[in-house]
């Protein structure tokens, strides 16, 4: 275990198992639509969700486009301000397509709230959200998710895409950062 990690919450194997399950659920849900000629696009919210998206795409057995968006919250605080700006938009149109948004973590929910509303204005056939983690916090925006990987405590969590000051994203597991690292 990395010296800056206090505790591993989800091991590499546990994550792989859960991602495989979620991929199976997506395969079940979207196979028929694709067979009927509909299009599916998996949207990654950069940068945290990149690793999750890459694994989830390979665990899902339906043909799909993969596209990427990057958003940024205004404000310098550690918590989202709720004012979200698109830093990088999708490359292709999602009109008439079934969109699956892959997120790494749902915290205040404000990022996803913005994203879902924004994507809905582009006339997709549907928009669903899959979040690897959902933090157990009060006042979280009510986001309807098709699948949640794991519920997690309100701690400073890093690894498998999640960072602190751009570090730890490449840890293969999800762990709690030692407080002395960020204090
Ligand atoms: C994180 C995470 C989500 C968002 C969740 O992104 O990847 O997109 O915060 O927080 P919320 O539910 O409170 O809105 P971050 O802004 O840290 O960027 P990153 O993905 O590049 O790490």
PDB file of C-alpha atoms and ligand atoms in Angstrom:
ATOM      1  CA  UNK A   1       0.000   0.000   0.000  1.00  0.00           C
ATOM      2  CA  UNK A   2       1.203   3.541  -0.783  1.00  0.00           C
ATOM      3  CA  UNK A   3       2.647   5.293   2.276  1.00  0.00           C
ATOM      4  CA  UNK A   4       0.175   8.204   1.964  1.00  0.00           C
ATOM      5  CA  UNK A   5      -2.840   5.899   2.135  1.00  0.00           C
ATOM      6  CA  UNK A   6      -4.415   5.292   5.528  1.00  0.00           C
ATOM      7  CA  UNK A   7      -6.751   2.508   4.511  1.00  0.00           C
ATOM      8  CA  UNK A   8      -7.868   0.706   1.379  1.00  0.00           C
ATOM      9  CA  UNK A   9     -11.628   0.973   0.898  1.00  0.00           C
ATOM     10  CA  UNK A  10     -11.960  -1.038  -2.309  1.00  0.00           C
ATOM     11  CA  UNK A  11      -9.261  -3.346  -3.605  1.00  0.00           C
ATOM     12  CA  UNK A  12      -8.328  -3.803  -7.233  1.00  0.00           C
ATOM     13  CA  UNK A  13     -10.176  -7.149  -7.281  1.00  0.00           C
ATOM     14  CA  UNK A  14     -13.304  -5.718  -5.655  1.00  0.00           C
ATOM     15  CA  UNK A  15     -13.403  -2.891  -8.181  1.00  0.00           C
ATOM     16  CA  UNK A  16     -12.881  -5.287 -11.100  1.00  0.00           C
ATOM     17  CA  UNK A  17     -15.703  -7.509  -9.878  1.00  0.00           C
ATOM     18  CA  UNK A  18     -18.119  -4.601  -9.444  1.00  0.00           C
ATOM     19  CA  UNK A  19     -17.214  -3.049 -12.801  1.00  0.00           C
ATOM     20  CA  UNK A  20     -17.824  -6.433 -14.469  1.00  0.00           C
ATOM     21  CA  UNK A  21     -21.280  -6.578 -12.822  1.00  0.00           C
ATOM     22  CA  UNK A  22     -22.162  -3.076 -13.961  1.00  0.00           C
ATOM     23  CA  UNK A  23     -20.942  -3.870 -17.476  1.00  0.00           C
ATOM     24  CA  UNK A  24     -23.215  -6.917 -17.448  1.00  0.00           C
ATOM     25  CA  UNK A  25     -26.189  -4.761 -16.422  1.00  0.00           C
ATOM     26  CA  UNK A  26     -25.444  -2.325 -19.239  1.00  0.00           C
ATOM     27  CA  UNK A  27     -25.161  -5.209 -21.710  1.00  0.00           C
ATOM     28  CA  UNK A  28     -28.580  -6.490 -20.593  1.00  0.00           C
ATOM     29  CA  UNK A  29     -30.185  -3.058 -20.789  1.00  0.00           C
ATOM     30  CA  UNK A  30     -28.795  -1.864 -24.106  1.00  0.00           C
ATOM     31  CA  UNK A  31     -28.340  -5.021 -26.252  1.00  0.00           C
ATOM     32  CA  UNK A  32     -31.915  -5.020 -27.525  1.00  0.00           C
ATOM     33  CA  UNK A  33     -31.855  -1.321 -28.382  1.00  0.00           C
ATOM     34  CA  UNK A  34     -28.636  -1.736 -30.318  1.00  0.00           C
ATOM     35  CA  UNK A  35     -30.064  -4.784 -32.124  1.00  0.00           C
ATOM     36  CA  UNK A  36     -32.973  -2.542 -33.165  1.00  0.00           C
ATOM     37  CA  UNK A  37     -30.524  -0.081 -34.696  1.00  0.00           C
ATOM     38  CA  UNK A  38     -30.230   2.436 -31.849  1.00  0.00           C
ATOM     39  CA  UNK A  39     -26.891   4.013 -30.921  1.00  0.00           C
ATOM     40  CA  UNK A  40     -25.234   4.062 -27.520  1.00  0.00           C
ATOM     41  CA  UNK A  41     -22.557   6.511 -26.451  1.00  0.00           C
ATOM     42  CA  UNK A  42     -20.552   6.184 -23.262  1.00  0.00           C
ATOM     43  CA  UNK A  43     -19.545   9.630 -22.026  1.00  0.00           C
ATOM     44  CA  UNK A  44     -16.575  10.012 -19.727  1.00  0.00           C
ATOM     45  CA  UNK A  45     -16.370  13.004 -17.404  1.00  0.00           C
ATOM     46  CA  UNK A  46     -12.678  13.836 -17.418  1.00  0.00           C
ATOM     47  CA  UNK A  47     -10.453  13.413 -15.709  1.00  0.00           C
ATOM     48  CA  UNK A  48     -11.440  11.338 -12.705  1.00  0.00           C
ATOM     49  CA  UNK A  49     -13.666   8.901 -14.580  1.00  0.00           C
ATOM     50  CA  UNK A  50     -11.154   7.986 -17.295  1.00  0.00           C
ATOM     51  CA  UNK A  51      -9.966   4.761 -15.676  1.00  0.00           C
ATOM     52  CA  UNK A  52     -13.471   3.670 -14.691  1.00  0.00           C
ATOM     53  CA  UNK A  53     -14.771   4.413 -18.181  1.00  0.00           C
ATOM     54  CA  UNK A  54     -11.984   2.438 -19.834  1.00  0.00           C
ATOM     55  CA  UNK A  55     -12.702  -0.632 -17.704  1.00  0.00           C
ATOM     56  CA  UNK A  56     -16.486  -0.264 -17.923  1.00  0.00           C
ATOM     57  CA  UNK A  57     -16.417  -0.019 -21.717  1.00  0.00           C
ATOM     58  CA  UNK A  58     -14.513  -3.290 -21.903  1.00  0.00           C
ATOM     59  CA  UNK A  59     -16.946  -4.959 -19.497  1.00  0.00           C
ATOM     60  CA  UNK A  60     -19.948  -3.967 -21.622  1.00  0.00           C
ATOM     61  CA  UNK A  61     -20.717  -6.138 -24.629  1.00  0.00           C
ATOM     62  CA  UNK A  62     -22.595  -3.710 -26.832  1.00  0.00           C
ATOM     63  CA  UNK A  63     -21.155  -1.642 -29.659  1.00  0.00           C
ATOM     64  CA  UNK A  64     -20.812   1.902 -28.380  1.00  0.00           C
ATOM     65  CA  UNK A  65     -19.220   5.210 -29.126  1.00  0.00           C
ATOM     66  CA  UNK A  66     -16.910   6.629 -26.488  1.00  0.00           C
ATOM     67  CA  UNK A  67     -16.756  10.376 -26.015  1.00  0.00           C
ATOM     68  CA  UNK A  68     -15.264  12.727 -23.453  1.00  0.00           C
ATOM     69  CA  UNK A  69     -16.239  15.891 -21.631  1.00  0.00           C
ATOM     70  CA  UNK A  70     -14.331  17.967 -19.145  1.00  0.00           C
ATOM     71  CA  UNK A  71     -16.034  20.333 -16.754  1.00  0.00           C
ATOM     72  CA  UNK A  72     -14.758  22.625 -14.068  1.00  0.00           C
ATOM     73  CA  UNK A  73     -16.462  24.196 -11.062  1.00  0.00           C
ATOM     74  CA  UNK A  74     -15.959  27.862 -10.490  1.00  0.00           C
ATOM     75  CA  UNK A  75     -14.453  28.769  -7.158  1.00  0.00           C
ATOM     76  CA  UNK A  76     -11.328  27.619  -5.426  1.00  0.00           C
ATOM     77  CA  UNK A  77     -12.871  25.676  -2.561  1.00  0.00           C
ATOM     78  CA  UNK A  78     -12.514  21.934  -2.222  1.00  0.00           C
ATOM     79  CA  UNK A  79     -16.281  21.587  -2.644  1.00  0.00           C
ATOM     80  CA  UNK A  80     -18.145  22.226  -5.885  1.00  0.00           C
ATOM     81  CA  UNK A  81     -19.682  25.672  -6.112  1.00  0.00           C
ATOM     82  CA  UNK A  82     -22.487  24.455  -8.334  1.00  0.00           C
ATOM     83  CA  UNK A  83     -21.467  26.780 -11.143  1.00  0.00           C
ATOM     84  CA  UNK A  84     -20.037  24.444 -13.704  1.00  0.00           C
ATOM     85  CA  UNK A  85     -18.321  25.338 -16.964  1.00  0.00           C
ATOM     86  CA  UNK A  86     -17.577  23.072 -19.923  1.00  0.00           C
ATOM     87  CA  UNK A  87     -13.831  22.993 -20.495  1.00  0.00           C
ATOM     88  CA  UNK A  88     -13.954  20.356 -23.230  1.00  0.00           C
ATOM     89  CA  UNK A  89     -17.141  19.419 -24.986  1.00  0.00           C
ATOM     90  CA  UNK A  90     -18.150  16.156 -26.651  1.00  0.00           C
ATOM     91  CA  UNK A  91     -16.678  15.612 -30.101  1.00  0.00           C
ATOM     92  CA  UNK A  92     -19.829  14.200 -31.698  1.00  0.00           C
ATOM     93  CA  UNK A  93     -23.546  14.970 -31.562  1.00  0.00           C
ATOM     94  CA  UNK A  94     -25.610  12.876 -29.150  1.00  0.00           C
ATOM     95  CA  UNK A  95     -28.929  13.643 -30.832  1.00  0.00           C
ATOM     96  CA  UNK A  96     -31.094  10.530 -30.934  1.00  0.00           C
ATOM     97  CA  UNK A  97     -28.503   8.450 -29.105  1.00  0.00           C
ATOM     98  CA  UNK A  98     -28.674   6.653 -25.774  1.00  0.00           C
ATOM     99  CA  UNK A  99     -26.154   8.371 -23.513  1.00  0.00           C
ATOM    100  CA  UNK A 100     -24.518   6.675 -20.546  1.00  0.00           C
ATOM    101  CA  UNK A 101     -22.533   9.099 -18.399  1.00  0.00           C
ATOM    102  CA  UNK A 102     -19.670   7.437 -16.529  1.00  0.00           C
ATOM    103  CA  UNK A 103     -18.620   9.363 -13.427  1.00  0.00           C
ATOM    104  CA  UNK A 104     -16.094   8.445 -10.793  1.00  0.00           C
ATOM    105  CA  UNK A 105     -17.781  10.017  -7.792  1.00  0.00           C
ATOM    106  CA  UNK A 106     -21.011  11.677  -6.774  1.00  0.00           C
ATOM    107  CA  UNK A 107     -20.296  14.111  -3.937  1.00  0.00           C
ATOM    108  CA  UNK A 108     -22.498  17.230  -3.823  1.00  0.00           C
ATOM    109  CA  UNK A 109     -24.072  15.982  -7.064  1.00  0.00           C
ATOM    110  CA  UNK A 110     -23.805  19.446  -8.602  1.00  0.00           C
ATOM    111  CA  UNK A 111     -21.504  18.364 -11.430  1.00  0.00           C
ATOM    112  CA  UNK A 112     -23.880  15.626 -12.526  1.00  0.00           C
ATOM    113  CA  UNK A 113     -26.922  17.840 -12.079  1.00  0.00           C
ATOM    114  CA  UNK A 114     -25.392  20.338 -14.485  1.00  0.00           C
ATOM    115  CA  UNK A 115     -24.254  17.664 -16.918  1.00  0.00           C
ATOM    116  CA  UNK A 116     -27.567  15.847 -17.107  1.00  0.00           C
ATOM    117  CA  UNK A 117     -29.459  19.092 -17.736  1.00  0.00           C
ATOM    118  CA  UNK A 118     -26.907  20.145 -20.334  1.00  0.00           C
ATOM    119  CA  UNK A 119     -26.988  16.817 -22.168  1.00  0.00           C
ATOM    120  CA  UNK A 120     -30.808  16.722 -22.131  1.00  0.00           C
ATOM    121  CA  UNK A 121     -30.921  19.935 -24.158  1.00  0.00           C
ATOM    122  CA  UNK A 122     -29.147  18.147 -27.029  1.00  0.00           C
ATOM    123  CA  UNK A 123     -32.096  15.817 -27.715  1.00  0.00           C
ATOM    124  CA  UNK A 124     -30.577  12.439 -26.894  1.00  0.00           C
ATOM    125  CA  UNK A 125     -32.818   9.354 -26.940  1.00  0.00           C
ATOM    126  CA  UNK A 126     -32.015   8.887 -23.226  1.00  0.00           C
ATOM    127  CA  UNK A 127     -29.497   9.894 -20.580  1.00  0.00           C
ATOM    128  CA  UNK A 128     -28.454   7.552 -17.781  1.00  0.00           C
ATOM    129  CA  UNK A 129     -25.734   7.887 -15.172  1.00  0.00           C
ATOM    130  CA  UNK A 130     -23.382   5.270 -13.817  1.00  0.00           C
ATOM    131  CA  UNK A 131     -21.217   6.430 -10.926  1.00  0.00           C
ATOM    132  CA  UNK A 132     -18.488   4.269  -9.489  1.00  0.00           C
ATOM    133  CA  UNK A 133     -18.789   5.882  -6.070  1.00  0.00           C
ATOM    134  CA  UNK A 134     -21.424   7.787  -4.164  1.00  0.00           C
ATOM    135  CA  UNK A 135     -20.300   9.679  -1.104  1.00  0.00           C
ATOM    136  CA  UNK A 136     -22.537   9.552   1.891  1.00  0.00           C
ATOM    137  CA  UNK A 137     -23.033  13.303   2.417  1.00  0.00           C
ATOM    138  CA  UNK A 138     -25.927  15.441   3.580  1.00  0.00           C
ATOM    139  CA  UNK A 139     -27.621  17.709   1.069  1.00  0.00           C
ATOM    140  CA  UNK A 140     -26.488  15.787  -1.994  1.00  0.00           C
ATOM    141  CA  UNK A 141     -28.430  16.736  -5.114  1.00  0.00           C
ATOM    142  CA  UNK A 142     -30.950  13.987  -5.958  1.00  0.00           C
ATOM    143  CA  UNK A 143     -29.308  12.320  -8.942  1.00  0.00           C
ATOM    144  CA  UNK A 144     -30.978   9.225 -10.356  1.00  0.00           C
ATOM    145  CA  UNK A 145     -28.291   6.697 -11.197  1.00  0.00           C
ATOM    146  CA  UNK A 146     -28.754   3.547 -13.230  1.00  0.00           C
ATOM    147  CA  UNK A 147     -25.924   1.968 -11.250  1.00  0.00           C
ATOM    148  CA  UNK A 148     -23.728   2.948  -8.317  1.00  0.00           C
ATOM    149  CA  UNK A 149     -20.537   0.964  -7.841  1.00  0.00           C
ATOM    150  CA  UNK A 150     -20.028   1.558  -4.142  1.00  0.00           C
ATOM    151  CA  UNK A 151     -21.339   3.804  -1.401  1.00  0.00           C
ATOM    152  CA  UNK A 152     -18.433   5.424   0.429  1.00  0.00           C
ATOM    153  CA  UNK A 153     -17.871   7.499   3.559  1.00  0.00           C
ATOM    154  CA  UNK A 154     -17.249  11.251   3.498  1.00  0.00           C
ATOM    155  CA  UNK A 155     -13.452  10.928   3.560  1.00  0.00           C
ATOM    156  CA  UNK A 156     -10.663  12.134   1.305  1.00  0.00           C
ATOM    157  CA  UNK A 157     -10.649   9.322  -1.235  1.00  0.00           C
ATOM    158  CA  UNK A 158      -8.044   8.765  -3.940  1.00  0.00           C
ATOM    159  CA  UNK A 159      -7.021   6.145  -6.479  1.00  0.00           C
ATOM    160  CA  UNK A 160      -8.510   4.479  -9.557  1.00  0.00           C
ATOM    161  CA  UNK A 161      -8.843   7.890 -11.196  1.00  0.00           C
ATOM    162  CA  UNK A 162      -9.449  10.038  -8.133  1.00  0.00           C
ATOM    163  CA  UNK A 163      -6.762  12.525  -7.232  1.00  0.00           C
ATOM    164  CA  UNK A 164      -5.474  14.858  -4.593  1.00  0.00           C
ATOM    165  CA  UNK A 165      -3.592  17.734  -6.288  1.00  0.00           C
ATOM    166  CA  UNK A 166      -3.350  15.562  -9.432  1.00  0.00           C
ATOM    167  CA  UNK A 167      -1.622  12.724  -7.601  1.00  0.00           C
ATOM    168  CA  UNK A 168      -2.702   9.164  -6.787  1.00  0.00           C
ATOM    169  CA  UNK A 169      -4.977   8.759  -9.834  1.00  0.00           C
ATOM    170  CA  UNK A 170      -2.936   5.747 -10.965  1.00  0.00           C
ATOM    171  CA  UNK A 171      -3.283   3.743  -7.756  1.00  0.00           C
ATOM    172  CA  UNK A 172      -5.101   0.539  -8.766  1.00  0.00           C
ATOM    173  CA  UNK A 173      -7.271   0.578  -5.622  1.00  0.00           C
ATOM    174  CA  UNK A 174      -9.415   3.207  -3.869  1.00  0.00           C
ATOM    175  CA  UNK A 175      -8.166   4.356  -0.500  1.00  0.00           C
ATOM    176  CA  UNK A 176      -8.436   7.053   2.132  1.00  0.00           C
ATOM    177  CA  UNK A 177      -5.651   9.622   2.096  1.00  0.00           C
ATOM    178  CA  UNK A 178      -3.766  10.235   5.331  1.00  0.00           C
ATOM    179  CA  UNK A 179      -4.871  13.649   6.696  1.00  0.00           C
ATOM    180  CA  UNK A 180      -1.268  14.787   7.208  1.00  0.00           C
ATOM    181  CA  UNK A 181      -0.834  14.723   3.421  1.00  0.00           C
ATOM    182  CA  UNK A 182      -3.405  17.449   2.775  1.00  0.00           C
ATOM    183  CA  UNK A 183      -3.343  19.422   6.021  1.00  0.00           C
TER     184      UNK A 183
HETATM  185  C1  LIG B   1     -14.736  15.428  -9.223  1.00  0.00           C
HETATM  186  C2  LIG B   1     -15.374  14.161  -9.760  1.00  0.00           C
HETATM  187  C3  LIG B   1     -16.733  14.613 -10.196  1.00  0.00           C
HETATM  188  C4  LIG B   1     -17.041  15.763  -9.259  1.00  0.00           C
HETATM  189  C5  LIG B   1     -17.988  15.288  -8.213  1.00  0.00           C
HETATM  190  O1  LIG B   1     -14.154  16.103 -10.288  1.00  0.00           O
HETATM  191  O2  LIG B   1     -14.636  13.597 -10.814  1.00  0.00           O
HETATM  192  O3  LIG B   1     -16.727  15.061 -11.528  1.00  0.00           O
HETATM  193  O4  LIG B   1     -15.799  16.164  -8.665  1.00  0.00           O
HETATM  194  O5  LIG B   1     -18.253  16.302  -7.296  1.00  0.00           O
HETATM  195  P1  LIG B   1     -19.687  16.913  -7.043  1.00  0.00           P
HETATM  196  O6  LIG B   1     -20.670  15.784  -6.964  1.00  0.00           O
HETATM  197  O7  LIG B   1     -19.513  17.600  -5.709  1.00  0.00           O
HETATM  198  O8  LIG B   1     -20.005  17.876  -8.129  1.00  0.00           O
HETATM  199  P2  LIG B   1     -13.014  17.200 -10.122  1.00  0.00           P
HETATM  200  O9  LIG B   1     -13.626  18.559 -10.244  1.00  0.00           O
HETATM  201  O10 LIG B   1     -12.202  16.915  -8.884  1.00  0.00           O
HETATM  202  O11 LIG B   1     -12.113  16.979 -11.432  1.00  0.00           O
HETATM  203  P3  LIG B   1     -11.316  15.676 -11.944  1.00  0.00           P
HETATM  204  O12 LIG B   1     -12.350  14.692 -12.423  1.00  0.00           O
HETATM  205  O13 LIG B   1     -10.475  16.206 -13.058  1.00  0.00           O
HETATM  206  O14 LIG B   1     -10.505  15.137 -10.795  1.00  0.00           O
END
